[in-house]
Amino acid sequence: MDRVNPPELARPSGFSHAVVAEGRMVLLAGQTGTDAEGRIADSGVLDQFDRALANLVAALRAAGGTPDDLAQLTIYLVDVEAYRAAGREVGAVWRRHVGAHYPATAAIGVTRLWDRAALVELQGIAVLDAEPRNP
């Protein structure tokens, strides 16, 4: 996977402008900050982002991938300003779950999500090697 950040575009922070990948696609459904019983903790945007990202990575691992395989991520946010205000902490959560590389990413403000208690939902696309990895 090649992350492409042309010099004529603004330097990206927390995302890549483009990702070139070849292999098997994994389409990751929207993940919110739910626990194993499907409940969203009554917490803020940072805690929900942390849990949603952990859930997304768990689904990716179950499909045979790793965080390195993330090519695209869409972040749906009920409160964009709260997310922006927690930018430094969001970056630390990202590095803990995914590492130092970033997929092509968009953050979109929405009025609400399917679960009324959800403040964040993450949806992604990963690209795995053309051949399945040996366990």
Short mmCIF file of C-alpha atoms in Angstrom, two decimals:
data_model
loop_
_atom_site.label_atom_id
_atom_site.label_comp_id
_atom_site.label_asym_id
_atom_site.label_seq_id
_atom_site.Cartn_x
_atom_site.Cartn_y
_atom_site.Cartn_z
CA MET A 1 0.00 0.00 0.00
CA ASP A 2 1.40 3.37 -0.97
CA ARG A 3 0.26 6.52 0.81
CA VAL A 4 0.42 9.48 -1.55
CA ASN A 5 0.78 13.05 -0.29
CA PRO A 6 1.72 15.37 -3.17
CA PRO A 7 3.82 18.41 -2.25
CA GLU A 8 1.40 20.79 -4.00
CA LEU A 9 -1.34 19.88 -1.49
CA ALA A 10 -1.40 21.01 2.13
CA ARG A 11 0.64 18.79 4.44
CA PRO A 12 -1.77 16.19 5.85
CA SER A 13 -2.19 15.76 9.59
CA GLY A 14 -3.95 12.58 10.65
CA PHE A 15 -4.76 11.40 7.13
CA SER A 16 -3.27 10.68 3.71
CA HIS A 17 -4.47 12.47 0.57
CA ALA A 18 -4.55 9.22 -1.41
CA VAL A 19 -3.78 5.55 -0.92
CA VAL A 20 -2.85 3.17 -3.72
CA ALA A 21 -3.51 -0.47 -2.90
CA GLU A 22 -3.84 -3.82 -4.62
CA GLY A 23 -5.33 -6.96 -3.09
CA ARG A 24 -8.51 -8.25 -1.41
CA MET A 25 -10.90 -5.60 -0.08
CA VAL A 26 -12.46 -5.72 3.35
CA LEU A 27 -15.46 -3.40 3.72
CA LEU A 28 -15.84 -2.48 7.37
CA ALA A 29 -19.32 -1.60 8.59
CA GLY A 30 -19.86 1.48 10.70
CA GLN A 31 -18.64 0.93 14.24
CA THR A 32 -19.73 3.00 17.21
CA GLY A 33 -18.52 3.05 20.80
CA THR A 34 -20.50 -0.02 21.83
CA ASP A 35 -19.48 -2.70 24.28
CA ALA A 36 -19.93 -6.44 23.62
CA GLU A 37 -23.63 -6.17 24.58
CA GLY A 38 -24.22 -3.36 22.09
CA ARG A 39 -24.48 -0.61 24.70
CA ILE A 40 -22.83 2.77 24.25
CA ALA A 41 -21.29 4.09 27.43
CA ASP A 42 -22.52 7.51 28.49
CA SER A 43 -19.19 9.14 27.69
CA GLY A 44 -17.78 11.86 25.53
CA VAL A 45 -16.56 11.90 21.97
CA LEU A 46 -12.99 10.84 22.86
CA ASP A 47 -14.07 7.72 24.79
CA GLN A 48 -16.52 6.81 22.05
CA PHE A 49 -13.87 7.31 19.35
CA ASP A 50 -11.52 5.06 21.33
CA ARG A 51 -14.11 2.27 21.60
CA ALA A 52 -15.32 2.68 18.00
CA LEU A 53 -11.74 2.46 16.70
CA ALA A 54 -11.08 -0.63 18.85
CA ASN A 55 -14.26 -2.19 17.42
CA LEU A 56 -13.24 -1.36 13.84
CA VAL A 57 -9.79 -2.89 14.37
CA ALA A 58 -11.37 -6.00 15.97
CA ALA A 59 -13.62 -6.48 12.92
CA LEU A 60 -10.61 -6.00 10.62
CA ARG A 61 -8.53 -8.55 12.55
CA ALA A 62 -11.44 -11.04 12.45
CA ALA A 63 -11.45 -10.63 8.64
CA GLY A 64 -7.73 -11.50 8.53
CA GLY A 65 -6.31 -7.98 8.39
CA THR A 66 -4.24 -5.68 10.54
CA PRO A 67 -4.42 -1.92 11.14
CA ASP A 68 -1.66 -1.54 8.50
CA ASP A 69 -4.24 -2.67 5.91
CA LEU A 70 -6.60 0.29 6.43
CA ALA A 71 -6.81 2.21 3.17
CA GLN A 72 -9.83 4.45 3.80
CA LEU A 73 -11.71 5.69 6.85
CA THR A 74 -14.84 7.80 7.19
CA ILE A 75 -15.54 9.38 10.57
CA TYR A 76 -19.13 10.45 11.21
CA LEU A 77 -19.42 12.96 14.06
CA VAL A 78 -22.40 14.42 15.88
CA ASP A 79 -20.19 17.10 17.48
CA VAL A 80 -17.35 18.08 15.15
CA GLU A 81 -16.11 20.83 17.46
CA ALA A 82 -15.71 18.44 20.42
CA TYR A 83 -13.75 16.08 18.17
CA ARG A 84 -11.51 18.90 16.92
CA ALA A 85 -10.94 20.13 20.49
CA ALA A 86 -9.75 16.62 21.42
CA GLY A 87 -7.41 16.44 18.43
CA ARG A 88 -4.22 15.70 20.35
CA GLU A 89 -5.93 12.99 22.41
CA VAL A 90 -7.59 11.56 19.27
CA GLY A 91 -4.11 11.26 17.75
CA ALA A 92 -2.86 9.34 20.79
CA VAL A 93 -5.84 6.96 20.59
CA TRP A 94 -5.15 6.47 16.87
CA ARG A 95 -1.48 5.65 17.45
CA ARG A 96 -2.36 3.19 20.23
CA HIS A 97 -4.80 1.23 18.04
CA VAL A 98 -3.39 1.72 14.54
CA GLY A 99 0.13 3.12 14.64
CA ALA A 100 1.75 6.01 12.82
CA HIS A 101 0.30 5.51 9.33
CA TYR A 102 -2.94 7.08 8.13
CA PRO A 103 -5.49 6.03 5.52
CA ALA A 104 -7.34 8.36 3.18
CA THR A 105 -9.79 9.88 5.66
CA ALA A 106 -12.87 12.10 5.74
CA ALA A 107 -14.66 13.45 8.81
CA ILE A 108 -18.31 14.31 8.30
CA GLY A 109 -20.59 16.17 10.70
CA VAL A 110 -24.06 14.63 11.03
CA THR A 111 -27.19 15.53 12.95
CA ARG A 112 -27.39 12.14 14.64
CA LEU A 113 -26.41 8.50 14.23
CA TRP A 114 -28.55 5.34 14.23
CA ASP A 115 -28.07 4.88 17.97
CA ARG A 116 -29.11 8.17 19.58
CA ALA A 117 -26.37 7.87 22.24
CA ALA A 118 -23.61 7.52 19.61
CA LEU A 119 -21.42 10.56 19.02
CA VAL A 120 -18.95 8.86 16.63
CA GLU A 121 -19.20 6.20 13.95
CA LEU A 122 -16.25 4.85 11.96
CA GLN A 123 -16.52 3.08 8.61
CA GLY A 124 -13.54 1.81 6.68
CA ILE A 125 -12.05 -0.06 3.78
CA ALA A 126 -8.98 -2.23 4.16
CA VAL A 127 -6.96 -3.91 1.44
CA LEU A 128 -5.31 -7.21 2.28
CA ASP A 129 -2.62 -9.08 0.38
CA ALA A 130 -3.91 -10.79 -2.76
CA GLU A 131 -3.33 -14.17 -1.12
CA PRO A 132 -4.64 -14.96 2.37
CA ARG A 133 -1.98 -14.81 5.08
CA ASN A 134 -0.97 -18.01 6.82
CA PRO A 135 -2.18 -18.05 10.45
#
